[in-house]
CSV table of N, CA and C in Angstrom, one decimal:
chain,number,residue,atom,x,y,z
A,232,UNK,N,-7.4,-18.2,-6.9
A,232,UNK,CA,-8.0,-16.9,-6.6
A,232,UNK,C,-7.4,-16.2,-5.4
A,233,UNK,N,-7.0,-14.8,-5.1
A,233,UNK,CA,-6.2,-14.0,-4.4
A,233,UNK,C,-7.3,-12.8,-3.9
A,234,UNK,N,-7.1,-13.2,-2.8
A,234,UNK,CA,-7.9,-12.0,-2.1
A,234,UNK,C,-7.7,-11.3,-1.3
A,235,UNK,N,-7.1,-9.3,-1.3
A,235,UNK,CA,-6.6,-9.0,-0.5
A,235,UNK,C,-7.6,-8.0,0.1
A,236,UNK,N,-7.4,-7.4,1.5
A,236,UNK,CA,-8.0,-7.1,2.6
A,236,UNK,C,-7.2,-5.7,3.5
A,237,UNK,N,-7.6,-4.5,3.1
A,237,UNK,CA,-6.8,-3.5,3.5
A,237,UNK,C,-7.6,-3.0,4.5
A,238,UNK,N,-6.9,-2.7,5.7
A,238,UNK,CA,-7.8,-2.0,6.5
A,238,UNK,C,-6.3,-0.8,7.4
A,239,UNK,N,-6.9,-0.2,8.0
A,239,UNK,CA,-6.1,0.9,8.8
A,239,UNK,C,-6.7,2.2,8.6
A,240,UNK,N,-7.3,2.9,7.3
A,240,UNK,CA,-7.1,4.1,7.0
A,240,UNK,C,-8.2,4.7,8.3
A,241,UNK,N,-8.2,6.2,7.5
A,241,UNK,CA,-8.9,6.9,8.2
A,241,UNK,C,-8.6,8.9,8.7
A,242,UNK,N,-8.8,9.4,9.4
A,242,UNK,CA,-8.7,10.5,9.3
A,242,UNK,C,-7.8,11.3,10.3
A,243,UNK,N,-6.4,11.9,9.7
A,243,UNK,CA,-5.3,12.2,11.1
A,243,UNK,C,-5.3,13.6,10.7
A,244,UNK,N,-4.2,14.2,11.3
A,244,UNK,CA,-4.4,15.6,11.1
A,244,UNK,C,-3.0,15.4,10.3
A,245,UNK,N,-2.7,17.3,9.2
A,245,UNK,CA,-1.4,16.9,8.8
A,245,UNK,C,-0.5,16.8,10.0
A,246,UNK,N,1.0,15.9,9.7
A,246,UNK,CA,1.8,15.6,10.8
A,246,UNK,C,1.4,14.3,11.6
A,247,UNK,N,0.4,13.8,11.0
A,247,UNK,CA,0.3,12.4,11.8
A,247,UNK,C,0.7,11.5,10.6
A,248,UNK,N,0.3,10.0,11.7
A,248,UNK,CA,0.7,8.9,11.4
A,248,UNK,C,-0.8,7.7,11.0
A,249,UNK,N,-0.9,7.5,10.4
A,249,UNK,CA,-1.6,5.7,10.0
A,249,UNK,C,-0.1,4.6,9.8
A,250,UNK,N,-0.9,3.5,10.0
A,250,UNK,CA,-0.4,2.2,9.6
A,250,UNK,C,-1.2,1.4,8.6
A,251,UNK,N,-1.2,1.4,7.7
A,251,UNK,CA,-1.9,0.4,6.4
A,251,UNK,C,-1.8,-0.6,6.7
A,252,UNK,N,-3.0,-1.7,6.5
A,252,UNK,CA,-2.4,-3.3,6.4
A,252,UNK,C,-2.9,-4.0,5.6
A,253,UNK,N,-2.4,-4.7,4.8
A,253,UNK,CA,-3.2,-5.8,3.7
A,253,UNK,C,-2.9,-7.1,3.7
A,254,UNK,N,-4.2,-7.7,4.0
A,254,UNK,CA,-4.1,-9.4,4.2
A,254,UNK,C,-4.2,-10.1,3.4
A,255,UNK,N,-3.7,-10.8,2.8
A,255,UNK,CA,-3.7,-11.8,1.8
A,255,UNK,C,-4.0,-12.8,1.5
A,256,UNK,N,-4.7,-14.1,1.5
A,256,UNK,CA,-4.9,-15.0,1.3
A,256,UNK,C,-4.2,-16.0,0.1
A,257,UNK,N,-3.8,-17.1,-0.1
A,257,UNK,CA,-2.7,-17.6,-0.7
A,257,UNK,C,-1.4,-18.3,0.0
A,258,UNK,N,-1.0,-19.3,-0.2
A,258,UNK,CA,0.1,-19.9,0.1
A,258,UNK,C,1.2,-19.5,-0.2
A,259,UNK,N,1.4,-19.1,-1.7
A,259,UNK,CA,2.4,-18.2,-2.0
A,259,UNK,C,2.7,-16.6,-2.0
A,260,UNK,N,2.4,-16.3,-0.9
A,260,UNK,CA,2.7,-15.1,-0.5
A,260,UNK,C,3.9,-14.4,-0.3
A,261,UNK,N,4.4,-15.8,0.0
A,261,UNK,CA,6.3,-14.9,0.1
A,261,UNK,C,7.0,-15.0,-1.5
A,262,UNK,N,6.7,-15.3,-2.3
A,262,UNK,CA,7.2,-15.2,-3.5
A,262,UNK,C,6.5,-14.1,-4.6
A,263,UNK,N,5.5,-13.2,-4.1
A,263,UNK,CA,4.9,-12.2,-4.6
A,263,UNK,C,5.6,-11.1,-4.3
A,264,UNK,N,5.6,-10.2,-5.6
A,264,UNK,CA,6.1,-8.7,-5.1
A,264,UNK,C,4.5,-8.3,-4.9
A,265,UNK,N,4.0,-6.9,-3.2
A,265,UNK,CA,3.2,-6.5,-3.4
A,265,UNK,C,3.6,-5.1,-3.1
A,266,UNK,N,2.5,-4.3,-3.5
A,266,UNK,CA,2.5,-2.8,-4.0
A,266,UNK,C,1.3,-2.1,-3.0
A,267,UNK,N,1.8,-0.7,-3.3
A,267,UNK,CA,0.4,0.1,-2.6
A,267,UNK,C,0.5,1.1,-3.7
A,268,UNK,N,-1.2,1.2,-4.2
A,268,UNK,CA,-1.4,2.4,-4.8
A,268,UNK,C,-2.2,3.6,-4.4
A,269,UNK,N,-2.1,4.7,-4.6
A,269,UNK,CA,-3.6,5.5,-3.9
A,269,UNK,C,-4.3,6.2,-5.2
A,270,UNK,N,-5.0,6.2,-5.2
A,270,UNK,CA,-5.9,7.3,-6.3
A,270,UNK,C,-6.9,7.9,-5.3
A,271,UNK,N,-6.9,9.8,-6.3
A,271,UNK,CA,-8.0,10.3,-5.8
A,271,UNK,C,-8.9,10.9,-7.0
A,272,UNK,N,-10.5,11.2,-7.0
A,272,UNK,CA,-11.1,11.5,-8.1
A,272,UNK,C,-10.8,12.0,-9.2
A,273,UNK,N,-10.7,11.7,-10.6
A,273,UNK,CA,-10.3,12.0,-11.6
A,273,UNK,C,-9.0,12.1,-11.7
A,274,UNK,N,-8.0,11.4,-11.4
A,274,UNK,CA,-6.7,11.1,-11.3
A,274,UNK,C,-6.3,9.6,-11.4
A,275,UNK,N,-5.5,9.2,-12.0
A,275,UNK,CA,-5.2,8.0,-12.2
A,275,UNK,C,-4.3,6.8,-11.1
A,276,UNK,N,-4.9,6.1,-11.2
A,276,UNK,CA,-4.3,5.2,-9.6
A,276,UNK,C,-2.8,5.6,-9.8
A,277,UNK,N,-2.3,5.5,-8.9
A,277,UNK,CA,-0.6,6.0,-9.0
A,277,UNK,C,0.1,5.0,-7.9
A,278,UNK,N,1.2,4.2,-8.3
A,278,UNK,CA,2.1,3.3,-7.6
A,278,UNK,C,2.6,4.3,-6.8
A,279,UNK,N,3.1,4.0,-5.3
A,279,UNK,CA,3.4,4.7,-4.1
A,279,UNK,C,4.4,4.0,-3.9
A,280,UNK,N,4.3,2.3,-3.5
A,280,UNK,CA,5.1,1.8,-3.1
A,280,UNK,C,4.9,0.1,-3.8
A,281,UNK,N,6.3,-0.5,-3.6
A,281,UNK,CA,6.4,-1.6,-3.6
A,281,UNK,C,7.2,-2.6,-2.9
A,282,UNK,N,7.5,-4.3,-2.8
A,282,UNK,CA,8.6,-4.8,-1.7
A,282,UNK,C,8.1,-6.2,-2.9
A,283,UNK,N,9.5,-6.8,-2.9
A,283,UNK,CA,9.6,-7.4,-3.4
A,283,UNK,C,10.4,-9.2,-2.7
A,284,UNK,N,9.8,-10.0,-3.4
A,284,UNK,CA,9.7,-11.2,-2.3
A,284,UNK,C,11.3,-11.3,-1.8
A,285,UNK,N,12.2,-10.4,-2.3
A,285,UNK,CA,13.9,-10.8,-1.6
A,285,UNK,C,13.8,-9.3,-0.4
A,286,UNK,N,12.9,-8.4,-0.3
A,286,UNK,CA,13.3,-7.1,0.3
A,286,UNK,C,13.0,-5.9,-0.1
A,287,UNK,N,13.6,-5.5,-1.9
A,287,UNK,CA,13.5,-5.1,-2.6
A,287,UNK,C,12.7,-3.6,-2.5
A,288,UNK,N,12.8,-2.7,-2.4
A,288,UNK,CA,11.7,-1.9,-2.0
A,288,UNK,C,11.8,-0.6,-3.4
A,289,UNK,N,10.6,0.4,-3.8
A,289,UNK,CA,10.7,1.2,-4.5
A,289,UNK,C,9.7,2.2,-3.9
A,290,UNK,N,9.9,3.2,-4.3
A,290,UNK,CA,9.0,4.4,-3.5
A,290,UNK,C,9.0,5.3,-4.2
A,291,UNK,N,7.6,6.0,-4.6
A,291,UNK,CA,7.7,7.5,-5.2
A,291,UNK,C,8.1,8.3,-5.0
A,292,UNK,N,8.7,9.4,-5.7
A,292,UNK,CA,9.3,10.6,-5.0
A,292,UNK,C,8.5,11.3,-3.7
A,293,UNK,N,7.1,11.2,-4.2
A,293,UNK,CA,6.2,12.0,-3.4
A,293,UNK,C,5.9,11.5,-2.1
A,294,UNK,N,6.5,9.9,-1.7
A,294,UNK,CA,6.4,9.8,-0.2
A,294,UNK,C,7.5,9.2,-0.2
A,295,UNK,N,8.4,8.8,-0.6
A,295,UNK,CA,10.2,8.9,-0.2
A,295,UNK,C,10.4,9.5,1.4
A,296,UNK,N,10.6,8.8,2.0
A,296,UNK,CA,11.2,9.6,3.4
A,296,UNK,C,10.4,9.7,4.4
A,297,UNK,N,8.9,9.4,3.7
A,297,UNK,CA,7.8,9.0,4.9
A,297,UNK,C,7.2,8.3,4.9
A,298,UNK,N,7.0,7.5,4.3
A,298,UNK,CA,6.2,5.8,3.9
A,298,UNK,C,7.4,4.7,4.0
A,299,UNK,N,6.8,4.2,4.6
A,299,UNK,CA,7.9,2.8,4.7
A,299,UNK,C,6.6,1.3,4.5
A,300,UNK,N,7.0,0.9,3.5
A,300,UNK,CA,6.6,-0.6,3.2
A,300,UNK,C,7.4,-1.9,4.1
A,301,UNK,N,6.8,-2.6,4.1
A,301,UNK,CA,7.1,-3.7,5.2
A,301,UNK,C,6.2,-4.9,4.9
A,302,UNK,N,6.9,-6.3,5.1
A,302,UNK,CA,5.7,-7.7,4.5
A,302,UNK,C,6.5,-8.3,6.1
A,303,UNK,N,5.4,-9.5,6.3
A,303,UNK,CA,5.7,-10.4,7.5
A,303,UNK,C,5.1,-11.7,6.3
A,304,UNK,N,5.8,-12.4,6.0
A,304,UNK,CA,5.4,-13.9,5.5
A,304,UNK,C,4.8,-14.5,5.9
A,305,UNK,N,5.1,-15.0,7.3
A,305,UNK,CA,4.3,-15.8,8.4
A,305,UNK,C,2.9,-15.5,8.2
A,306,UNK,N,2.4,-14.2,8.3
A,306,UNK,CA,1.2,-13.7,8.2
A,306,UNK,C,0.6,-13.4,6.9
A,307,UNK,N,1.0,-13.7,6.1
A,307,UNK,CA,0.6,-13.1,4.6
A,307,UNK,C,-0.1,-11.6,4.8
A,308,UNK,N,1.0,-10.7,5.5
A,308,UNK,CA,0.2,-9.6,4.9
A,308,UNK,C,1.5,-8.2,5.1
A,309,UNK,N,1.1,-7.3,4.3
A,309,UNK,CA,2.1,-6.1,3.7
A,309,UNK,C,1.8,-4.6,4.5
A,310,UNK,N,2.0,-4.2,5.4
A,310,UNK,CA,2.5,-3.2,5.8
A,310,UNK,C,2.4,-1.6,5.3
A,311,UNK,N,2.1,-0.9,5.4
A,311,UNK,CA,2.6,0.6,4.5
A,311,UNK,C,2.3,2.3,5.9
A,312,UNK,N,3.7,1.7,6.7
A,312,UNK,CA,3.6,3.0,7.7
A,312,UNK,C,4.3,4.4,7.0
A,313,UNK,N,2.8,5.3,7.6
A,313,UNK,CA,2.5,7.0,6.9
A,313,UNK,C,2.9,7.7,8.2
A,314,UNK,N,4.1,8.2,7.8
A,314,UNK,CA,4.5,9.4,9.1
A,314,UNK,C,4.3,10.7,7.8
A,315,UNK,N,4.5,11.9,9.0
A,315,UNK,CA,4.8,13.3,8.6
A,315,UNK,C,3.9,13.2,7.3
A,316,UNK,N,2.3,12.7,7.8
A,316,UNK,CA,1.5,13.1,6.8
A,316,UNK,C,0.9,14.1,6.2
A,317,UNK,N,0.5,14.6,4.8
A,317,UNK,CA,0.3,15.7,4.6
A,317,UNK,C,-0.8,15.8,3.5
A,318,UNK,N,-1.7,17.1,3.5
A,318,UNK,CA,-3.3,16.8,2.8
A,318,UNK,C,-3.3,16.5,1.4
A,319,UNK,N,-2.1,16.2,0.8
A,319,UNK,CA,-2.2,15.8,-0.7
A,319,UNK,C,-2.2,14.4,-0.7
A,320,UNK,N,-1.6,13.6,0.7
A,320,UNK,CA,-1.7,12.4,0.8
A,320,UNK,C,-3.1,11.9,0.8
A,321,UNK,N,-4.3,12.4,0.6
A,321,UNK,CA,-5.4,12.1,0.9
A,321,UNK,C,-5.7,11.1,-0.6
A,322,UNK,N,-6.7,10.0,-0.2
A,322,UNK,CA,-6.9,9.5,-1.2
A,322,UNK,C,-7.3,8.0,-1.0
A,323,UNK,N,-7.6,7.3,-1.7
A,323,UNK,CA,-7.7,6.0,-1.3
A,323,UNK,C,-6.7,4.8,-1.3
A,324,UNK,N,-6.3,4.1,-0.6
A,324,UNK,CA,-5.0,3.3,-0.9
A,324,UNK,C,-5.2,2.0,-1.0
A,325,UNK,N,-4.9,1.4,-2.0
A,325,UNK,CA,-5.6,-0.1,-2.6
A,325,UNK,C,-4.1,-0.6,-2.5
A,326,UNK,N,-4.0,-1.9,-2.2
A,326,UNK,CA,-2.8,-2.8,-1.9
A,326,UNK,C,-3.1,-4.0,-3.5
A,327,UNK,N,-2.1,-3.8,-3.7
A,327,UNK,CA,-2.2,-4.5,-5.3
A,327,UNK,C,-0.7,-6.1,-5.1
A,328,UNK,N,-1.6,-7.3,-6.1
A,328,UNK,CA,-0.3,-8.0,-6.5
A,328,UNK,C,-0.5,-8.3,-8.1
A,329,UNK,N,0.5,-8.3,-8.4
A,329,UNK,CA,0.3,-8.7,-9.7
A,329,UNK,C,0.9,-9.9,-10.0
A,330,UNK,N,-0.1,-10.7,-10.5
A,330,UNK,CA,0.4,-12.1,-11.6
A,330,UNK,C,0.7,-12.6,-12.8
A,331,UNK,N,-0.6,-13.5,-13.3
A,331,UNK,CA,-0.9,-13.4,-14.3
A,331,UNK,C,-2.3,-12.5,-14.6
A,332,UNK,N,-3.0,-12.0,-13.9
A,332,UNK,CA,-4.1,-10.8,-13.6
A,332,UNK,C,-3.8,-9.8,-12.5
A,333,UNK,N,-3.8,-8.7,-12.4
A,333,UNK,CA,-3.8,-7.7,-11.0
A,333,UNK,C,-5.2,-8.0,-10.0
A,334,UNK,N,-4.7,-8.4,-8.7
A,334,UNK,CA,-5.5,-8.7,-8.3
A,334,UNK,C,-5.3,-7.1,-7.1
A,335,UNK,N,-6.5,-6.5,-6.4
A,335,UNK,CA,-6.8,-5.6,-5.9
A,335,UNK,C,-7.4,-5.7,-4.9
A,336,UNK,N,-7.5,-5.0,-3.8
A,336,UNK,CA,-8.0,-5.1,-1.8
A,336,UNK,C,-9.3,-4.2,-2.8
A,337,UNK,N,-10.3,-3.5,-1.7
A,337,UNK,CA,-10.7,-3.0,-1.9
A,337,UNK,C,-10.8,-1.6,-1.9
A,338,UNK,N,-9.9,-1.3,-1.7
A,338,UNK,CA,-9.2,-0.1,-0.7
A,338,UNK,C,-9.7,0.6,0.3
A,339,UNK,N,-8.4,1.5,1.0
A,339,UNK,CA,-9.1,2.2,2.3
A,339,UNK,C,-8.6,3.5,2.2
A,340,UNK,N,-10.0,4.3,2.6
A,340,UNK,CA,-9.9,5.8,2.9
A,340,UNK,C,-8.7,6.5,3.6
A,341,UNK,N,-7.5,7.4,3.2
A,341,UNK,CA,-7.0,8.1,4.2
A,341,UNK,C,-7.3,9.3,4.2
A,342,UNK,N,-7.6,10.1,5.0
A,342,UNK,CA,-8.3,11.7,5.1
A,342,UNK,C,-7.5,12.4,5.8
A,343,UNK,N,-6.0,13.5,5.3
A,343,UNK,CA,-5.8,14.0,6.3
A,343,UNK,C,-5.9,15.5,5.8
A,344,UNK,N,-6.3,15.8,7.3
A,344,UNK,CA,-7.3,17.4,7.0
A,344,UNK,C,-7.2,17.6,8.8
A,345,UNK,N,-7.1,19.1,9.0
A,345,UNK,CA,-6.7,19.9,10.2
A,345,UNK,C,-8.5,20.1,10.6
């Protein structure tokens, strides 16, 4: 069983910054690719980001250039730093791994609004 643990979000103005963090529980955590997704009401969860257990990284167009994904092993947990944020980024951001089932954080609020 895999249990992950997102905390960080919250409310910046546009042009700011959050740091995302998801903790993981599991021994094999360095051999997992993990992902960040965000959904907002009546829209479908959408992949943002992902890192893969050699580095491997993939990004949407939509935060290309301002989201950077990041894992620490040691710690079992995945990273997702939000610069030059902006109010369509708003939404909830759930940290995903997938195995043989997708397992899901709970996710966390980001609100950005002037």
């Amino acid at each position: 069983q895999v249990q992950l643990v997102e905390s960080g979000g919250g409310l910046v103005r546009p042009g700011g910054s959050l740091r995302l963090s998801c903790a993981a529980s599991g021994s094999d955590f360095s051999i997992w690719t993990m992902g960040w997704y965000r959904q907002t009401p009546g829209k479908q969860r959408e992949l943002i980001t992902n890192i893969s257990p050699r580095g491997r990284t993939y990004y949407a167009d939509s935060v290309k250039g301002r989201f950077t994904i990041s894992r620490d092993n040691a710690r079992n947990t995945v990273y997702l730093q939000m610069d030059s944020l902006k109010p369509e980024d708003t939404a909830v951001y759930y940290c995903n791994v997938q195995l043989v089932v997708n397992y899901w954080g709970q996710g966390t609020q980001v609100t950005v609004s002037s």
